[in-house]
Amino acid sequence: MIYVDPKILARVNQWLTPFFDKKTQNDIKEMIAFDPEGLEDSFYKNLEFGTGGMRGIMGLGDNRINKYTLGKNTQGLSNYLKEQFPNKEIKV
């Protein structure tokens, strides 16, 4: 059995909740069983937003580009713009 950091397991467990679709949950369960190294790489950190936007590997997890990380970052950008320009109409 391969050791996986408890902090990573906590991130993985968040993705196994009903907020995430069943296919995503099943694919993560498969990674747990058959690809623990890939699981660790996919969840050990949040995907970084750099000067060129988001770049990275597409796949499951916090350290990958997927519909969940894109949604999270889009919401973060929207919140930031609303905060910086409170009296302006924001279009994203």
mmCIF file of C-alpha atoms in Angstrom, residues 4-68:
data_model
loop_
_atom_site.group_PDB
_atom_site.id
_atom_site.type_symbol
_atom_site.label_atom_id
_atom_site.label_comp_id
_atom_site.label_asym_id
_atom_site.label_seq_id
_atom_site.Cartn_x
_atom_site.Cartn_y
_atom_site.Cartn_z
ATOM 1 C CA VAL A 4 -0.831 9.339 0.635
ATOM 2 C CA ASP A 5 -0.523 12.546 2.665
ATOM 3 C CA PRO A 6 -3.610 13.154 4.863
ATOM 4 C CA LYS A 7 -3.935 16.707 3.470
ATOM 5 C CA ILE A 8 -4.206 15.254 -0.032
ATOM 6 C CA LEU A 9 -6.747 12.676 1.140
ATOM 7 C CA ALA A 10 -8.844 15.508 2.606
ATOM 8 C CA ARG A 11 -8.844 17.232 -0.809
ATOM 9 C CA VAL A 12 -9.723 13.950 -2.529
ATOM 10 C CA ASN A 13 -12.605 13.339 -0.124
ATOM 11 C CA GLN A 14 -14.097 16.729 -1.004
ATOM 12 C CA TRP A 15 -14.278 15.567 -4.629
ATOM 13 C CA LEU A 16 -16.159 12.433 -3.549
ATOM 14 C CA THR A 17 -19.114 14.471 -2.252
ATOM 15 C CA PRO A 18 -22.401 14.913 -4.163
ATOM 16 C CA PHE A 19 -21.325 18.398 -5.328
ATOM 17 C CA PHE A 20 -19.213 16.583 -7.946
ATOM 18 C CA ASP A 21 -20.848 14.462 -10.643
ATOM 19 C CA LYS A 22 -20.923 10.656 -10.396
ATOM 20 C CA LYS A 23 -18.486 10.131 -13.286
ATOM 21 C CA THR A 24 -15.931 12.360 -11.571
ATOM 22 C CA GLN A 25 -16.431 10.512 -8.298
ATOM 23 C CA ASN A 26 -16.059 7.111 -9.988
ATOM 24 C CA ASP A 27 -12.945 8.205 -11.896
ATOM 25 C CA ILE A 28 -11.368 9.397 -8.641
ATOM 26 C CA LYS A 29 -12.187 6.083 -6.953
ATOM 27 C CA GLU A 30 -10.440 4.360 -9.842
ATOM 28 C CA MET A 31 -7.389 6.597 -9.362
ATOM 29 C CA ILE A 32 -7.350 5.723 -5.649
ATOM 30 C CA ALA A 33 -7.280 2.020 -6.504
ATOM 31 C CA PHE A 34 -4.978 2.000 -9.522
ATOM 32 C CA ASP A 35 -2.999 5.260 -9.744
ATOM 33 C CA PRO A 36 -2.087 6.631 -6.296
ATOM 34 C CA GLU A 37 0.880 8.579 -7.702
ATOM 35 C CA GLY A 38 -1.362 10.282 -10.266
ATOM 36 C CA LEU A 39 -3.916 10.927 -7.535
ATOM 37 C CA GLU A 40 -1.298 12.663 -5.413
ATOM 38 C CA ASP A 41 -0.095 14.806 -8.328
ATOM 39 C CA SER A 42 -3.675 15.760 -9.209
ATOM 40 C CA PHE A 43 -4.553 16.913 -5.695
ATOM 41 C CA TYR A 44 -1.388 18.115 -3.919
ATOM 42 C CA LYS A 45 -1.996 21.805 -4.693
ATOM 43 C CA ASN A 46 -4.387 24.190 -6.392
ATOM 44 C CA LEU A 47 -3.765 24.923 -10.049
ATOM 45 C CA GLU A 48 -2.007 28.266 -10.246
ATOM 46 C CA PHE A 49 -3.400 31.264 -12.059
ATOM 47 C CA GLY A 50 -0.446 33.042 -13.665
ATOM 48 C CA THR A 51 0.173 36.032 -15.885
ATOM 49 C CA GLY A 52 -0.951 34.006 -18.902
ATOM 50 C CA GLY A 53 -4.106 32.768 -17.202
ATOM 51 C CA MET A 54 -4.606 29.118 -16.314
ATOM 52 C CA ARG A 55 -2.300 26.605 -17.897
ATOM 53 C CA GLY A 56 -1.867 23.007 -16.986
ATOM 54 C CA ILE A 57 -2.798 19.421 -17.576
ATOM 55 C CA MET A 58 -6.467 18.649 -18.160
ATOM 56 C CA GLY A 59 -7.866 16.076 -15.780
ATOM 57 C CA LEU A 60 -9.361 15.479 -12.359
ATOM 58 C CA GLY A 61 -8.326 17.298 -9.218
ATOM 59 C CA ASP A 62 -7.370 20.676 -7.834
ATOM 60 C CA ASN A 63 -4.078 20.697 -9.766
ATOM 61 C CA ARG A 64 -5.702 20.069 -13.149
ATOM 62 C CA ILE A 65 -7.811 22.048 -15.605
ATOM 63 C CA ASN A 66 -11.406 20.840 -15.477
ATOM 64 C CA LYS A 67 -14.914 22.266 -15.259
ATOM 65 C CA TYR A 68 -14.637 22.611 -11.494
#
